[in-house]
Amino acid sequence: MPAQTSLFLCLKDNFGVLLHDPQSGATAAIDAPEAAPIEAALAKTGWKLTDILVTHHHADHTQGIGPLKDHHHCRVVAPRHEAKRIAHVDETVGEGDTVRVGLLEGRVIDTPGHTAGHISYFFPADKVAFVGDTLFSIGCGRVIEGDPEMMWKSLLKLRALPDDTRFYCGHEYTDANIRFAKTVEPGNKALAARANEVAGLIAAHKFTIPATIGAEKAANPFFRADDAELAKSLGLAGSPAWKVFAEIRERKNRF
Ligand SMILES: [Zn+2]
C-alpha cells in the first residue's frame, strides 16, 4: 500500500511532515520543529506517532522531540555524526543504512554541507524523499558547517534520484528563492513556469511543495551549476561546477 503524508507549517516557516504506513499503522514525523502542530496533525489524521526521523541538529528541527517522545514513546532516529548534539536519540544512521517506518523502507543518504552530518531519507517504493535543509524548491540550504564543494556533492546525490521523486524540504522558502533564481537565469523558461505555478499555489493558500527532482533540475539554479551556459553567464566558463555553485550561493547570501 502506498505511503501517505501530511504536510503542515511549524514555527514561522518550517514544514512539519508526517509519513504514514497504512498497512502497519506506523507514522514518522520527519524532524520535530514544534510539538503542538505535530500533535494537531496526528489528531486530525488519527495516526499514532511511532518514529521521528531527524535530518540535522538545528533547534528548529529538533526542539519538539522531547515532548513528543514523552507523550508517544516513539523511536528517535538521527544522523550518526550529529547524535551527540541531539537529545533523546535511540538509533543513529548514516549513508546506505535502511530505516523502516512500519513496512516502509527508507534509505539514508549523507548530505553534509548545511551541517556537517546532515542526512536525507529516500523511500524508493514511494519515490518520496525528505531532504531537510539541504535542498529547497528553487533553492538550497546555507552552507554553514561544510564547504561549497561538499554541499554541491550532496546536491548531486539528491539530483541523481529518479526524476519523479517528490521531495519534502524543511522550509517554505520557494517564493523568495524564485525571486533570486530569476536574477541568475532570467531566460529560464522552466523557472518562469514554476514561478507561475507557485504564484497560483500561494494565491490559493496552498503549500509549494512537494516538488519533484526532475522539475528542480530544469529550474533550480543550485542544481544547474554544471550547466555550461549558466557558468558562462556568471563569468565562470570552464570553472569546476562546485565553484559555480559557490558563486551562486554567495550571491544568494547577499541577495
Ligand atoms: Zn538547518
PDB file of N, CA, C and O in Angstrom, residues 69-115:
ATOM      1  N   LYS A  69       8.346  12.639  22.416  1.00  0.00           N
ATOM      2  CA  LYS A  69       8.784  11.331  22.911  1.00  0.00           C
ATOM      3  C   LYS A  69       8.139  11.019  24.265  1.00  0.00           C
ATOM      4  O   LYS A  69       7.728   9.887  24.513  1.00  0.00           O
ATOM      5  N   ASP A  70       8.035  12.040  25.128  1.00  0.00           N
ATOM      6  CA  ASP A  70       7.371  11.857  26.427  1.00  0.00           C
ATOM      7  C   ASP A  70       5.947  11.346  26.234  1.00  0.00           C
ATOM      8  O   ASP A  70       5.471  10.476  26.952  1.00  0.00           O
ATOM      9  N   HIS A  71       5.259  11.917  25.260  1.00  0.00           N
ATOM     10  CA  HIS A  71       3.841  11.607  25.053  1.00  0.00           C
ATOM     11  C   HIS A  71       3.630  10.284  24.318  1.00  0.00           C
ATOM     12  O   HIS A  71       2.742   9.508  24.663  1.00  0.00           O
ATOM     13  N   HIS A  72       4.457  10.026  23.283  1.00  0.00           N
ATOM     14  CA  HIS A  72       4.182   8.888  22.385  1.00  0.00           C
ATOM     15  C   HIS A  72       5.168   7.729  22.532  1.00  0.00           C
ATOM     16  O   HIS A  72       4.962   6.680  21.930  1.00  0.00           O
ATOM     17  N   HIS A  73       6.245   7.944  23.306  1.00  0.00           N
ATOM     18  CA  HIS A  73       7.275   6.910  23.467  1.00  0.00           C
ATOM     19  C   HIS A  73       7.768   6.403  22.107  1.00  0.00           C
ATOM     20  O   HIS A  73       7.952   5.197  21.902  1.00  0.00           O
ATOM     21  N   CYS A  74       7.930   7.317  21.179  1.00  0.00           N
ATOM     22  CA  CYS A  74       8.334   6.943  19.821  1.00  0.00           C
ATOM     23  C   CYS A  74       9.859   6.765  19.752  1.00  0.00           C
ATOM     24  O   CYS A  74      10.593   7.255  20.603  1.00  0.00           O
ATOM     25  N   ARG A  75      10.288   6.077  18.701  1.00  0.00           N
ATOM     26  CA  ARG A  75      11.717   5.883  18.454  1.00  0.00           C
ATOM     27  C   ARG A  75      12.278   7.122  17.749  1.00  0.00           C
ATOM     28  O   ARG A  75      11.642   7.674  16.860  1.00  0.00           O
ATOM     29  N   VAL A  76      13.476   7.538  18.170  1.00  0.00           N
ATOM     30  CA  VAL A  76      14.097   8.712  17.537  1.00  0.00           C
ATOM     31  C   VAL A  76      15.344   8.260  16.777  1.00  0.00           C
ATOM     32  O   VAL A  76      16.280   7.709  17.361  1.00  0.00           O
ATOM     33  N   VAL A  77      15.326   8.478  15.454  1.00  0.00           N
ATOM     34  CA  VAL A  77      16.438   8.110  14.574  1.00  0.00           C
ATOM     35  C   VAL A  77      17.139   9.397  14.150  1.00  0.00           C
ATOM     36  O   VAL A  77      16.485  10.354  13.735  1.00  0.00           O
ATOM     37  N   ALA A  78      18.467   9.439  14.268  1.00  0.00           N
ATOM     38  CA  ALA A  78      19.189  10.687  13.995  1.00  0.00           C
ATOM     39  C   ALA A  78      20.505  10.406  13.279  1.00  0.00           C
ATOM     40  O   ALA A  78      21.004   9.278  13.298  1.00  0.00           O
ATOM     41  N   PRO A  79      21.046  11.441  12.632  1.00  0.00           N
ATOM     42  CA  PRO A  79      22.312  11.248  11.911  1.00  0.00           C
ATOM     43  C   PRO A  79      23.459  10.874  12.844  1.00  0.00           C
ATOM     44  O   PRO A  79      23.659  11.504  13.886  1.00  0.00           O
ATOM     45  N   ARG A  80      24.202   9.862  12.450  1.00  0.00           N
ATOM     46  CA  ARG A  80      25.292   9.327  13.273  1.00  0.00           C
ATOM     47  C   ARG A  80      26.276  10.418  13.688  1.00  0.00           C
ATOM     48  O   ARG A  80      26.693  10.478  14.835  1.00  0.00           O
ATOM     49  N   HIS A  81      26.624  11.304  12.742  1.00  0.00           N
ATOM     50  CA  HIS A  81      27.674  12.272  13.028  1.00  0.00           C
ATOM     51  C   HIS A  81      27.183  13.495  13.811  1.00  0.00           C
ATOM     52  O   HIS A  81      27.957  14.403  14.069  1.00  0.00           O
ATOM     53  N   GLU A  82      25.886  13.525  14.151  1.00  0.00           N
ATOM     54  CA  GLU A  82      25.361  14.651  14.932  1.00  0.00           C
ATOM     55  C   GLU A  82      24.609  14.188  16.168  1.00  0.00           C
ATOM     56  O   GLU A  82      23.996  14.993  16.865  1.00  0.00           O
ATOM     57  N   ALA A  83      24.651  12.884  16.427  1.00  0.00           N
ATOM     58  CA  ALA A  83      23.822  12.322  17.501  1.00  0.00           C
ATOM     59  C   ALA A  83      24.129  12.961  18.856  1.00  0.00           C
ATOM     60  O   ALA A  83      23.232  13.133  19.687  1.00  0.00           O
ATOM     61  N   LYS A  84      25.389  13.374  19.065  1.00  0.00           N
ATOM     62  CA  LYS A  84      25.767  13.965  20.355  1.00  0.00           C
ATOM     63  C   LYS A  84      25.115  15.331  20.546  1.00  0.00           C
ATOM     64  O   LYS A  84      25.038  15.844  21.656  1.00  0.00           O
ATOM     65  N   ARG A  85      24.694  15.954  19.453  1.00  0.00           N
ATOM     66  CA  ARG A  85      24.106  17.300  19.530  1.00  0.00           C
ATOM     67  C   ARG A  85      22.579  17.264  19.543  1.00  0.00           C
ATOM     68  O   ARG A  85      21.934  18.297  19.460  1.00  0.00           O
ATOM     69  N   ILE A  86      22.001  16.043  19.594  1.00  0.00           N
ATOM     70  CA  ILE A  86      20.542  15.888  19.551  1.00  0.00           C
ATOM     71  C   ILE A  86      20.126  15.061  20.766  1.00  0.00           C
ATOM     72  O   ILE A  86      20.711  14.008  21.033  1.00  0.00           O
ATOM     73  N   ALA A  87      19.118  15.546  21.516  1.00  0.00           N
ATOM     74  CA  ALA A  87      18.674  14.843  22.721  1.00  0.00           C
ATOM     75  C   ALA A  87      17.718  13.702  22.365  1.00  0.00           C
ATOM     76  O   ALA A  87      17.070  13.743  21.325  1.00  0.00           O
ATOM     77  N   HIS A  88      17.654  12.701  23.234  1.00  0.00           N
ATOM     78  CA  HIS A  88      16.645  11.618  23.168  1.00  0.00           C
ATOM     79  C   HIS A  88      16.817  10.681  21.971  1.00  0.00           C
ATOM     80  O   HIS A  88      15.843  10.094  21.510  1.00  0.00           O
ATOM     81  N   VAL A  89      18.030  10.525  21.452  1.00  0.00           N
ATOM     82  CA  VAL A  89      18.228   9.677  20.270  1.00  0.00           C
ATOM     83  C   VAL A  89      18.258   8.200  20.663  1.00  0.00           C
ATOM     84  O   VAL A  89      18.908   7.808  21.624  1.00  0.00           O
ATOM     85  N   ASP A  90      17.535   7.354  19.907  1.00  0.00           N
ATOM     86  CA  ASP A  90      17.534   5.902  20.142  1.00  0.00           C
ATOM     87  C   ASP A  90      18.430   5.159  19.167  1.00  0.00           C
ATOM     88  O   ASP A  90      18.973   4.113  19.487  1.00  0.00           O
ATOM     89  N   GLU A  91      18.510   5.663  17.946  1.00  0.00           N
ATOM     90  CA  GLU A  91      19.198   4.930  16.896  1.00  0.00           C
ATOM     91  C   GLU A  91      19.903   5.933  15.991  1.00  0.00           C
ATOM     92  O   GLU A  91      19.330   6.971  15.667  1.00  0.00           O
ATOM     93  N   THR A  92      21.150   5.624  15.602  1.00  0.00           N
ATOM     94  CA  THR A  92      21.857   6.533  14.710  1.00  0.00           C
ATOM     95  C   THR A  92      22.097   5.851  13.372  1.00  0.00           C
ATOM     96  O   THR A  92      22.295   4.636  13.309  1.00  0.00           O
ATOM     97  N   VAL A  93      22.048   6.631  12.301  1.00  0.00           N
ATOM     98  CA  VAL A  93      22.174   6.075  10.943  1.00  0.00           C
ATOM     99  C   VAL A  93      23.060   6.955  10.077  1.00  0.00           C
ATOM    100  O   VAL A  93      23.295   8.130  10.376  1.00  0.00           O
ATOM    101  N   GLY A  94      23.537   6.373   8.983  1.00  0.00           N
ATOM    102  CA  GLY A  94      24.352   7.094   8.017  1.00  0.00           C
ATOM    103  C   GLY A  94      24.196   6.478   6.635  1.00  0.00           C
ATOM    104  O   GLY A  94      23.379   5.559   6.438  1.00  0.00           O
ATOM    105  N   GLU A  95      24.983   6.984   5.705  1.00  0.00           N
ATOM    106  CA  GLU A  95      24.925   6.606   4.286  1.00  0.00           C
ATOM    107  C   GLU A  95      24.663   5.118   4.059  1.00  0.00           C
ATOM    108  O   GLU A  95      25.393   4.266   4.573  1.00  0.00           O
ATOM    109  N   GLY A  96      23.622   4.834   3.300  1.00  0.00           N
ATOM    110  CA  GLY A  96      23.339   3.459   2.905  1.00  0.00           C
ATOM    111  C   GLY A  96      22.511   2.653   3.882  1.00  0.00           C
ATOM    112  O   GLY A  96      22.042   1.563   3.553  1.00  0.00           O
ATOM    113  N   ASP A  97      22.333   3.156   5.105  1.00  0.00           N
ATOM    114  CA  ASP A  97      21.533   2.421   6.088  1.00  0.00           C
ATOM    115  C   ASP A  97      20.063   2.407   5.676  1.00  0.00           C
ATOM    116  O   ASP A  97      19.588   3.315   4.993  1.00  0.00           O
ATOM    117  N   THR A  98      19.364   1.375   6.128  1.00  0.00           N
ATOM    118  CA  THR A  98      17.922   1.276   5.883  1.00  0.00           C
ATOM    119  C   THR A  98      17.181   1.695   7.145  1.00  0.00           C
ATOM    120  O   THR A  98      17.551   1.313   8.245  1.00  0.00           O
ATOM    121  N   VAL A  99      16.153   2.519   6.958  1.00  0.00           N
ATOM    122  CA  VAL A  99      15.291   2.919   8.082  1.00  0.00           C
ATOM    123  C   VAL A  99      13.882   2.441   7.767  1.00  0.00           C
ATOM    124  O   VAL A  99      13.357   2.717   6.692  1.00  0.00           O
ATOM    125  N   ARG A 100      13.286   1.697   8.694  1.00  0.00           N
ATOM    126  CA  ARG A 100      11.923   1.213   8.471  1.00  0.00           C
ATOM    127  C   ARG A 100      10.923   2.037   9.272  1.00  0.00           C
ATOM    128  O   ARG A 100      11.146   2.331  10.441  1.00  0.00           O
ATOM    129  N   VAL A 101       9.838   2.394   8.608  1.00  0.00           N
ATOM    130  CA  VAL A 101       8.679   3.007   9.285  1.00  0.00           C
ATOM    131  C   VAL A 101       7.536   2.043   9.006  1.00  0.00           C
ATOM    132  O   VAL A 101       6.965   2.045   7.912  1.00  0.00           O
ATOM    133  N   GLY A 102       7.240   1.164   9.977  1.00  0.00           N
ATOM    134  CA  GLY A 102       6.327   0.060   9.695  1.00  0.00           C
ATOM    135  C   GLY A 102       6.921  -0.779   8.581  1.00  0.00           C
ATOM    136  O   GLY A 102       8.065  -1.236   8.675  1.00  0.00           O
ATOM    137  N   LEU A 103       6.180  -0.935   7.480  1.00  0.00           N
ATOM    138  CA  LEU A 103       6.671  -1.729   6.353  1.00  0.00           C
ATOM    139  C   LEU A 103       7.349  -0.873   5.296  1.00  0.00           C
ATOM    140  O   LEU A 103       7.837  -1.383   4.293  1.00  0.00           O
ATOM    141  N   LEU A 104       7.361   0.425   5.490  1.00  0.00           N
ATOM    142  CA  LEU A 104       8.027   1.316   4.532  1.00  0.00           C
ATOM    143  C   LEU A 104       9.535   1.253   4.763  1.00  0.00           C
ATOM    144  O   LEU A 104       9.989   1.275   5.908  1.00  0.00           O
ATOM    145  N   GLU A 105      10.284   1.181   3.666  1.00  0.00           N
ATOM    146  CA  GLU A 105      11.740   1.098   3.781  1.00  0.00           C
ATOM    147  C   GLU A 105      12.397   2.317   3.170  1.00  0.00           C
ATOM    148  O   GLU A 105      12.239   2.570   1.983  1.00  0.00           O
ATOM    149  N   GLY A 106      13.138   3.044   3.987  1.00  0.00           N
ATOM    150  CA  GLY A 106      13.846   4.218   3.507  1.00  0.00           C
ATOM    151  C   GLY A 106      15.344   3.982   3.498  1.00  0.00           C
ATOM    152  O   GLY A 106      15.865   3.176   4.265  1.00  0.00           O
ATOM    153  N   ARG A 107      16.024   4.695   2.603  1.00  0.00           N
ATOM    154  CA  ARG A 107      17.476   4.620   2.521  1.00  0.00           C
ATOM    155  C   ARG A 107      18.042   5.954   2.989  1.00  0.00           C
ATOM    156  O   ARG A 107      17.518   7.020   2.645  1.00  0.00           O
ATOM    157  N   VAL A 108      19.104   5.891   3.786  1.00  0.00           N
ATOM    158  CA  VAL A 108      19.743   7.109   4.285  1.00  0.00           C
ATOM    159  C   VAL A 108      20.815   7.567   3.296  1.00  0.00           C
ATOM    160  O   VAL A 108      21.607   6.764   2.805  1.00  0.00           O
ATOM    161  N   ILE A 109      20.797   8.863   3.015  1.00  0.00           N
ATOM    162  CA  ILE A 109      21.806   9.467   2.133  1.00  0.00           C
ATOM    163  C   ILE A 109      22.513  10.549   2.943  1.00  0.00           C
ATOM    164  O   ILE A 109      21.866  11.471   3.455  1.00  0.00           O
ATOM    165  N   ASP A 110      23.828  10.442   3.074  1.00  0.00           N
ATOM    166  CA  ASP A 110      24.581  11.524   3.734  1.00  0.00           C
ATOM    167  C   ASP A 110      24.572  12.744   2.817  1.00  0.00           C
ATOM    168  O   ASP A 110      25.002  12.656   1.664  1.00  0.00           O
ATOM    169  N   THR A 111      24.098  13.885   3.330  1.00  0.00           N
ATOM    170  CA  THR A 111      24.064  15.122   2.533  1.00  0.00           C
ATOM    171  C   THR A 111      24.654  16.278   3.339  1.00  0.00           C
ATOM    172  O   THR A 111      23.962  17.239   3.677  1.00  0.00           O
ATOM    173  N   PRO A 112      25.957  16.199   3.682  1.00  0.00           N
ATOM    174  CA  PRO A 112      26.578  17.243   4.505  1.00  0.00           C
ATOM    175  C   PRO A 112      26.765  18.555   3.748  1.00  0.00           C
ATOM    176  O   PRO A 112      26.791  18.564   2.520  1.00  0.00           O
ATOM    177  N   GLY A 113      26.907  19.627   4.510  1.00  0.00           N
ATOM    178  CA  GLY A 113      27.159  20.947   3.925  1.00  0.00           C
ATOM    179  C   GLY A 113      26.445  22.026   4.734  1.00  0.00           C
ATOM    180  O   GLY A 113      27.066  22.933   5.258  1.00  0.00           O
ATOM    181  N   HIS A 114      25.107  21.901   4.843  1.00  0.00           N
ATOM    182  CA  HIS A 114      24.340  22.821   5.704  1.00  0.00           C
ATOM    183  C   HIS A 114      24.796  22.615   7.149  1.00  0.00           C
ATOM    184  O   HIS A 114      25.170  23.556   7.842  1.00  0.00           O
ATOM    185  N   THR A 115      24.804  21.356   7.581  1.00  0.00           N
ATOM    186  CA  THR A 115      25.528  20.958   8.792  1.00  0.00           C
ATOM    187  C   THR A 115      26.469  19.813   8.394  1.00  0.00           C
ATOM    188  O   THR A 115      26.287  19.205   7.337  1.00  0.00           O
TER     189      THR A 115
END
